[in-house]
Amino acid sequence: MLQAEGVQLLCLTASSGVPLFTRGSSKQLPFSVIGSLNGVHMFGGGQGVQLSCCETDRGDRVVWRVFRESVMLIAVSSSGDHTVTELQLCRLLENTWNCMVLVLGQEELSNVRNVERLKRDLRSCYRLIDRLLDRGEDESVMGDLTHCADCLLPQNTSLLQEALDAFTQASESEFGCLLIRGRVAVATEKWWRLVSQEVVLLSLLMRCLSGTTSCDYPVFLPVGSPTVAHRLLRFQLIQGVDVCTLCGPAPSLHHSETELVGRFWSPLMDILHGCLEQTQHSPAPSIALHPDILALLLINRESSRSLSLPGCHTTVTPQDAPPVPSTLRRWELLRLFYTFAVTRYFTTGEMVTSQADPLQEDFSQGFCHVPLHCYLVTEECKCYGLQTPQHQLFLLAALSMPTFALRSVATQTLTSITATTGF
């Protein structure tokens, strides 16, 4: 259906099928195809069938979802893009809806009175939605897929936490966060009480606003406050380092920028520069990884926080061995392995595989126990996943690592990270 590789996102009114916007692939679907996609979903609903996902005979994948019986979102991936899974498309639709609520509020989206006005208002969501479709330099930030907050573990956590708590209190708020290259370095206790998807979206919004030194932005919390807006005050301390608070009518942006930012953050500029440099190497520099590890994703299931760590891979590769994947490809493979593991093995709280593939459905439901480990050997790397009551670890290793060693390396890596950082 798509003339170019990629994902196209369609937004329509659920009742009449009027297109509100399309984002994504440079070659847009013809209006007749968009109408057909909406029509087949409406036909299924009229027959008591909920159509959620399908694949064409050429490998195109389509996912539908209706929100608040008002807005329909459709995601279409082309047959040429084999890196996009059903789980990713489903998360894209959910994240897109939450972005729309974050900017416009649930009331305006649930009760569409003027379609043309809504089309204009939705333009303010395009930057967020486009960031979801094209992550650019954010490949290692995976909160859009995992729905866990991407974190950084700075070396001077206590000093940064004290400064943030004092700055947030002076801003007459209890919700504050310090972000470094899109990762949460420290946050207040109330910030961590927000739903993890809200933390992910607020972090995404601040990355989209990174071109400004400061801003006062109204936001709705998709779960906590979908109908009442809060003020998001965001300040760029240095390029790549942002601090923000969620507050009420006070203080003013001018007062915070001129009186509070310098008072609390100027003494910590050297530390902030050090944290910024740290992100270019590892979100947790005290962790020593096995030399054959290419990348890993660690999720704390209790706190809904995650760490994505690049491997160093210092092992010498024989000349006749396959080349080691590039850094960008490693993050891509890690996202694919995460999707593979949580839809086939670690399915608790995750999307079960599509009923369009009964073989996979029987496979995932055929276990009489909860799988705790899984592994996969591909032509590019070896993958290993494990889960405990508190953590999930997804690890990529070079082909030079013996397959029988994957389990012990993964277990030791998990123990080392949690013991060293307390994550």
Coordinates of C-alpha atoms in Angstrom, one line a residue:
M1 CA 0.0 0.0 0.0
L2 CA 2.8 2.4 0.8
Q3 CA 5.0 3.6 -2.0
A4 CA 7.9 4.2 0.3
E5 CA 9.2 2.3 3.3
G6 CA 8.1 3.5 6.7
V7 CA 5.1 4.0 8.9
Q8 CA 2.1 6.2 8.1
L9 CA -0.2 7.4 10.8
L10 CA -3.8 8.3 10.0
C11 CA -6.3 10.1 12.3
L12 CA -10.0 10.3 11.5
T13 CA -13.2 11.0 13.3
A14 CA -14.7 7.7 14.5
S15 CA -18.3 8.5 13.7
S16 CA -18.0 9.9 10.1
G17 CA -14.4 8.9 9.0
V18 CA -13.4 12.5 8.2
P19 CA -9.6 12.6 8.0
L20 CA -8.0 14.9 10.6
F21 CA -4.3 14.4 9.7
T22 CA -1.8 12.0 8.3
R23 CA 1.8 11.8 9.4
G24 CA 4.8 9.7 8.5
S25 CA 5.7 8.2 5.1
S26 CA 6.5 10.8 2.4
K27 CA 4.2 9.0 0.0
Q28 CA 0.7 9.4 1.5
L29 CA -2.0 6.8 1.0
P30 CA -4.7 7.7 -1.5
F31 CA -7.9 9.0 -0.1
S32 CA -9.7 5.9 -1.5
V33 CA -7.4 3.6 0.5
I34 CA -7.9 5.7 3.7
G35 CA -11.7 5.4 3.2
S36 CA -11.4 1.7 2.7
L37 CA -9.4 1.2 5.9
N38 CA -12.0 3.1 7.8
G39 CA -14.9 1.3 6.0
V40 CA -13.7 -2.2 6.7
H41 CA -13.3 -1.3 10.4
M42 CA -16.8 0.2 10.5
F43 CA -18.2 -2.9 8.7
G44 CA -16.6 -5.2 11.3
G45 CA -18.0 -3.2 14.1
G46 CA -21.5 -3.4 12.6
Q47 CA -21.1 -7.2 12.5
G48 CA -20.0 -7.4 16.2
V49 CA -16.3 -7.9 15.2
Q50 CA -13.5 -5.8 16.6
L51 CA -10.9 -5.4 13.9
S52 CA -7.5 -4.5 15.6
C53 CA -4.8 -5.7 13.2
C54 CA -4.3 -7.4 9.9
E55 CA -1.6 -8.1 7.3
T56 CA -1.9 -8.0 3.5
D57 CA -0.6 -10.7 1.2
R58 CA 2.4 -8.5 0.4
G59 CA 3.4 -8.0 4.1
D60 CA 1.9 -4.6 4.8
R61 CA 0.6 -4.4 8.4
V62 CA -2.4 -2.3 9.5
V63 CA -3.5 -1.5 13.1
W64 CA -6.7 0.2 14.2
R65 CA -7.8 1.7 17.4
V66 CA -10.7 4.0 18.5
F67 CA -10.3 6.3 21.5
R68 CA -13.2 7.6 23.5
E69 CA -15.6 6.6 20.6
S70 CA -14.5 9.9 19.0
V71 CA -11.1 9.5 17.3
M72 CA -9.8 6.6 15.2
L73 CA -6.1 6.2 14.7
I74 CA -4.7 3.8 12.0
A75 CA -1.1 2.9 11.6
V76 CA 0.2 1.3 8.4
S77 CA 3.6 -0.1 7.9
S78 CA 5.0 -1.0 4.5
S79 CA 6.1 -4.5 3.5
G80 CA 9.7 -3.1 3.0
D81 CA 10.0 -2.2 6.7
H82 CA 10.5 -5.4 8.5
T83 CA 11.7 -3.7 11.7
V84 CA 8.2 -2.5 12.7
T85 CA 6.2 -5.0 14.7
E86 CA 2.5 -5.1 15.8
L87 CA 3.5 -4.2 19.3
Q88 CA 5.3 -1.1 18.1
L89 CA 2.4 0.0 16.0
C90 CA 0.0 -0.5 18.9
R91 CA 2.2 1.5 21.2
L92 CA 2.5 4.2 18.5
L93 CA -1.3 4.6 18.4
E94 CA -1.5 4.7 22.2
N95 CA 1.3 7.2 22.5
T96 CA -0.2 9.4 19.7
W97 CA -3.5 9.6 21.5
N98 CA -1.8 10.5 24.8
C99 CA 0.2 13.2 23.0
M100 CA -3.0 14.6 21.7
V101 CA -4.5 14.6 25.2
L102 CA -1.3 16.1 26.6
V103 CA -1.5 19.1 24.3
L104 CA -5.3 19.6 23.7
G105 CA -7.0 17.9 26.6
Q106 CA -9.4 15.0 26.6
E107 CA -12.6 17.2 26.5
E108 CA -11.8 18.7 23.1
L109 CA -11.0 15.3 21.6
S110 CA -14.0 13.5 23.1
N111 CA -16.6 16.0 21.9
V112 CA -15.8 17.1 18.4
R113 CA -18.0 20.0 17.6
N114 CA -16.1 21.7 14.8
V115 CA -13.9 19.4 12.7
E116 CA -12.1 22.2 10.9
R117 CA -11.1 23.8 14.2
L118 CA -9.9 20.5 15.6
K119 CA -7.8 20.0 12.5
R120 CA -6.1 23.3 13.1
D121 CA -5.6 22.6 16.8
L122 CA -4.1 19.2 16.1
R123 CA -1.2 20.9 14.3
S124 CA 0.3 21.7 17.7
C125 CA 0.7 18.0 18.2
Y126 CA 2.7 17.4 15.1
R127 CA 6.2 17.8 16.6
L128 CA 5.5 15.3 19.3
I129 CA 3.9 12.8 16.9
D130 CA 6.7 13.2 14.3
R131 CA 9.2 12.5 17.1
L132 CA 7.5 9.2 17.8
L133 CA 7.6 8.3 14.1
D134 CA 11.2 9.3 13.6
R135 CA 13.3 9.1 16.7
G136 CA 16.4 10.5 15.0
E137 CA 19.2 10.6 17.6
D138 CA 16.9 9.1 20.3
E139 CA 17.4 5.5 19.2
S140 CA 18.7 4.5 22.7
V141 CA 15.7 6.1 24.4
M142 CA 13.1 3.4 24.4
G143 CA 10.3 4.7 26.7
D144 CA 7.9 5.0 23.7
L145 CA 8.1 1.2 23.4
T146 CA 8.6 0.0 27.0
H147 CA 6.4 2.6 28.6
C148 CA 9.1 2.9 31.3
A149 CA 11.0 6.1 32.0
D150 CA 14.4 6.2 30.5
C151 CA 16.9 7.0 33.3
L152 CA 20.4 8.2 33.8
L153 CA 22.4 7.3 36.9
P154 CA 24.7 10.4 37.6
Q155 CA 27.6 10.2 39.9
N156 CA 26.5 13.2 42.0
T157 CA 22.9 12.1 42.6
S158 CA 22.6 13.6 46.1
L159 CA 23.7 17.1 45.1
L160 CA 21.5 17.1 42.0
Q161 CA 18.5 15.8 44.1
E162 CA 19.0 18.5 46.7
A163 CA 19.1 21.2 44.1
L164 CA 16.1 19.9 42.3
D165 CA 14.0 19.6 45.5
A166 CA 14.9 23.1 46.6
F167 CA 14.3 24.6 43.1
T168 CA 10.9 22.8 42.9
Q169 CA 9.9 24.0 46.3
A170 CA 10.8 27.6 45.4
S171 CA 8.7 27.2 42.3
E172 CA 5.7 26.4 44.5
S173 CA 5.5 22.9 43.1
E174 CA 6.0 19.3 44.2
F175 CA 6.6 18.0 40.7
G176 CA 10.1 18.6 39.3
C177 CA 12.5 16.7 37.0
L178 CA 16.1 17.1 35.6
L179 CA 16.6 15.6 32.2
I180 CA 19.9 15.0 30.5
R181 CA 19.6 14.2 26.8
G182 CA 16.1 12.9 27.2
R183 CA 16.9 10.7 30.3
V184 CA 15.6 11.4 33.8
A185 CA 18.7 12.1 36.0
V186 CA 16.7 13.0 39.2
A187 CA 13.1 13.8 39.9
T188 CA 11.0 14.7 42.9
E189 CA 9.0 12.0 44.8
K190 CA 5.7 13.3 43.3
W191 CA 7.1 13.3 39.8
W192 CA 7.8 9.6 40.2
R193 CA 4.2 9.1 41.3
L194 CA 3.0 10.1 37.8
V195 CA 1.9 7.3 35.5
S196 CA 5.0 6.1 33.7
Q197 CA 3.5 6.9 30.3
E198 CA 3.1 10.5 31.5
V199 CA 6.7 10.7 32.5
V200 CA 7.7 9.3 29.1
L201 CA 5.6 11.9 27.2
L202 CA 6.7 14.8 29.3
S203 CA 10.3 13.8 28.6
L204 CA 9.5 13.6 24.9
L205 CA 7.8 17.0 25.0
M206 CA 10.9 18.6 26.6
R207 CA 13.1 17.1 23.9
C208 CA 10.8 18.7 21.3
L209 CA 11.1 22.1 23.1
S210 CA 14.9 21.9 23.2
G211 CA 15.4 24.7 20.8
T212 CA 14.3 27.3 23.3
T213 CA 16.0 28.4 26.5
S214 CA 12.8 28.6 28.5
C215 CA 9.1 28.1 28.0
D216 CA 5.8 28.1 29.8
Y217 CA 3.7 25.4 28.2
P218 CA 0.1 24.2 29.2
V219 CA -0.2 20.4 29.5
F220 CA -2.9 18.0 30.4
L221 CA -1.9 14.7 32.1
P222 CA -3.5 11.9 30.1
V223 CA -4.3 9.9 33.2
G224 CA -3.9 12.1 36.2
S225 CA -5.5 15.3 34.8
P226 CA -6.9 14.9 31.3
T227 CA -9.4 17.8 31.5
V228 CA -7.5 20.4 33.7
A229 CA -4.3 21.9 32.3
H230 CA -1.1 22.5 34.4
R231 CA 1.8 24.8 33.6
L232 CA 5.0 23.1 32.5
L233 CA 7.9 25.5 33.2
R234 CA 11.0 24.3 31.3
F235 CA 14.5 25.8 31.4
Q236 CA 17.5 24.8 29.4
L237 CA 20.5 24.9 31.8
I238 CA 23.0 24.0 29.1
Q239 CA 22.5 22.4 25.7
G240 CA 21.1 18.9 26.4
V241 CA 20.3 19.5 30.1
D242 CA 16.8 20.7 31.0
V243 CA 14.9 21.2 34.3
C244 CA 11.2 21.5 34.5
T245 CA 8.3 21.8 37.0
L246 CA 4.6 21.3 36.9
C247 CA 2.9 24.2 38.7
G248 CA -0.1 26.4 39.1
P249 CA -0.6 30.1 38.4
A250 CA 2.6 31.0 40.3
P251 CA 5.5 31.7 39.8
S252 CA 5.8 33.6 36.6
L253 CA 8.2 32.4 33.9
H254 CA 10.2 35.6 34.2
H255 CA 10.6 35.3 38.0
S256 CA 11.7 31.6 37.7
E257 CA 14.2 32.4 34.9
T258 CA 15.7 35.5 36.5
E259 CA 15.6 34.6 40.2
L260 CA 15.5 30.9 40.7
V261 CA 17.4 29.1 37.9
G262 CA 20.7 30.9 38.5
R263 CA 20.4 30.7 42.3
F264 CA 20.0 26.9 42.4
W265 CA 21.8 25.6 39.3
S266 CA 24.7 27.9 38.7
P267 CA 26.8 26.3 41.4
L268 CA 26.3 22.9 39.8
M269 CA 27.4 23.7 36.2
D270 CA 30.6 21.6 36.4
I271 CA 28.6 18.6 37.6
L272 CA 26.0 19.1 34.8
H273 CA 28.7 19.3 32.2
G274 CA 30.1 16.0 33.6
C275 CA 26.7 14.4 33.4
L276 CA 26.3 15.5 29.9
E277 CA 29.6 13.9 28.9
Q278 CA 28.6 10.8 30.7
T279 CA 25.7 10.2 28.4
Q280 CA 28.1 9.9 25.5
H281 CA 29.6 6.8 27.1
S282 CA 27.2 5.1 29.5
P283 CA 24.1 6.1 31.6
A284 CA 25.9 4.4 34.5
P285 CA 29.8 4.7 34.2
S286 CA 30.4 2.6 37.3
I287 CA 29.2 -0.5 35.6
A288 CA 31.8 -2.8 34.0
L289 CA 30.2 -4.9 31.3
H290 CA 31.4 -8.1 29.7
P291 CA 33.5 -7.3 26.6
D292 CA 31.2 -9.3 24.3
I293 CA 28.1 -7.4 25.3
L294 CA 26.8 -5.1 22.5
A295 CA 23.9 -3.4 24.2
L296 CA 21.4 -4.1 27.0
L297 CA 18.1 -2.9 28.3
L298 CA 17.3 -3.2 32.0
I299 CA 13.8 -2.6 33.3
N300 CA 12.8 -2.2 36.9
R301 CA 9.3 -3.6 36.8
E302 CA 8.3 -2.2 40.2
S303 CA 9.2 1.5 39.5
S304 CA 8.6 1.4 35.7
R305 CA 12.1 2.8 35.0
S306 CA 14.7 1.6 32.5
L307 CA 18.4 1.8 31.7
S308 CA 19.7 1.3 28.1
L309 CA 23.4 0.7 28.1
P310 CA 25.7 0.5 25.1
G311 CA 28.4 -2.2 25.2
C312 CA 32.1 -1.6 24.6
H313 CA 32.8 -4.9 22.7
T314 CA 36.6 -5.0 23.2
T315 CA 36.9 -8.7 22.0
V316 CA 39.0 -9.1 18.9
T317 CA 36.8 -10.4 16.0
P318 CA 38.4 -12.9 13.6
Q319 CA 38.7 -11.7 10.0
D320 CA 36.3 -14.3 8.6
A321 CA 33.6 -13.6 11.3
P322 CA 30.5 -11.5 10.4
P323 CA 31.0 -7.7 11.1
V324 CA 29.7 -6.4 14.4
P325 CA 26.5 -4.4 14.0
S326 CA 26.8 -0.6 14.0
T327 CA 25.6 1.3 17.1
L328 CA 22.4 2.3 15.4
R329 CA 21.7 -1.2 14.3
R330 CA 22.4 -2.5 17.9
W331 CA 19.6 -0.3 19.3
E332 CA 17.3 -1.4 16.5
L333 CA 18.0 -5.1 17.2
L334 CA 17.5 -4.5 20.9
R335 CA 14.0 -3.0 20.3
L336 CA 13.2 -6.0 18.1
F337 CA 14.4 -8.5 20.7
Y338 CA 12.4 -6.7 23.4
T339 CA 9.3 -7.0 21.2
F340 CA 10.0 -10.6 20.5
A341 CA 10.5 -11.5 24.2
V342 CA 7.5 -9.7 25.6
T343 CA 5.0 -10.9 23.0
R344 CA 6.1 -14.6 23.1
Y345 CA 7.5 -15.3 26.6
F346 CA 7.3 -12.4 29.1
T347 CA 3.7 -11.7 28.2
T348 CA 2.5 -10.5 31.7
G349 CA 1.0 -7.1 31.2
E350 CA 2.0 -7.0 27.6
M351 CA 0.2 -7.4 24.3
V352 CA -0.5 -11.0 23.4
T353 CA 0.5 -11.9 19.9
S354 CA -2.0 -11.3 17.1
Q355 CA -4.8 -13.9 16.6
A356 CA -3.9 -13.6 12.9
D357 CA -1.1 -16.0 13.7
P358 CA -2.6 -19.0 15.5
L359 CA 0.7 -20.8 15.6
Q360 CA 2.3 -18.1 17.7
E361 CA -0.9 -17.8 19.8
D362 CA -0.8 -21.5 20.7
F363 CA 3.0 -21.3 21.3
S364 CA 2.6 -18.5 23.9
Q365 CA -0.4 -20.0 25.6
G366 CA 1.0 -23.5 25.6
F367 CA 3.3 -22.9 28.6
C368 CA 2.2 -24.4 32.0
H369 CA 4.6 -22.0 33.7
V370 CA 5.8 -18.4 33.5
P371 CA 9.1 -18.4 31.4
L372 CA 12.0 -16.7 33.1
H373 CA 14.7 -17.0 30.5
C374 CA 14.8 -16.9 26.7
Y375 CA 17.5 -16.6 24.0
L376 CA 17.8 -16.1 20.3
V377 CA 20.7 -16.6 17.9
T378 CA 20.6 -14.6 14.7
E379 CA 23.1 -13.9 11.9
E380 CA 24.1 -10.6 13.5
C381 CA 24.2 -11.3 17.2
K382 CA 23.0 -13.4 20.1
C383 CA 20.2 -12.3 22.3
Y384 CA 19.3 -13.2 25.9
G385 CA 16.4 -12.2 28.1
L386 CA 15.6 -12.9 31.7
Q387 CA 13.0 -11.7 34.2
T388 CA 12.7 -11.7 37.9
P389 CA 9.8 -10.4 40.1
Q390 CA 11.5 -7.0 40.1
H391 CA 13.6 -6.8 36.8
Q392 CA 13.7 -7.6 33.1
L393 CA 17.0 -7.7 31.3
F394 CA 17.4 -7.8 27.5
L395 CA 20.9 -8.3 26.3
L396 CA 22.7 -8.4 22.9
A397 CA 26.0 -10.2 22.7
A398 CA 28.5 -10.7 19.9
L399 CA 28.5 -13.9 17.9
S400 CA 31.9 -14.7 19.4
M401 CA 30.3 -15.4 22.8
P402 CA 29.5 -19.1 23.3
T403 CA 25.8 -19.8 23.4
F404 CA 26.1 -21.8 26.6
A405 CA 27.6 -18.8 28.4
L406 CA 24.7 -16.4 27.6
R407 CA 22.7 -17.3 30.7
S408 CA 25.6 -16.9 33.2
V409 CA 26.7 -13.6 31.6
A410 CA 23.2 -12.2 31.7
T411 CA 22.7 -13.3 35.3
Q412 CA 26.0 -11.9 36.4
T413 CA 25.3 -8.6 34.5
L414 CA 22.0 -8.2 36.3
T415 CA 23.5 -8.9 39.7
S416 CA 26.4 -6.5 39.0
I417 CA 24.2 -3.6 37.9
T418 CA 21.7 -3.9 40.7
A419 CA 24.3 -4.3 43.3
T420 CA 26.4 -1.4 42.1
T421 CA 23.6 1.1 41.4
G422 CA 20.7 -0.1 43.5
F423 CA 18.5 0.3 40.4

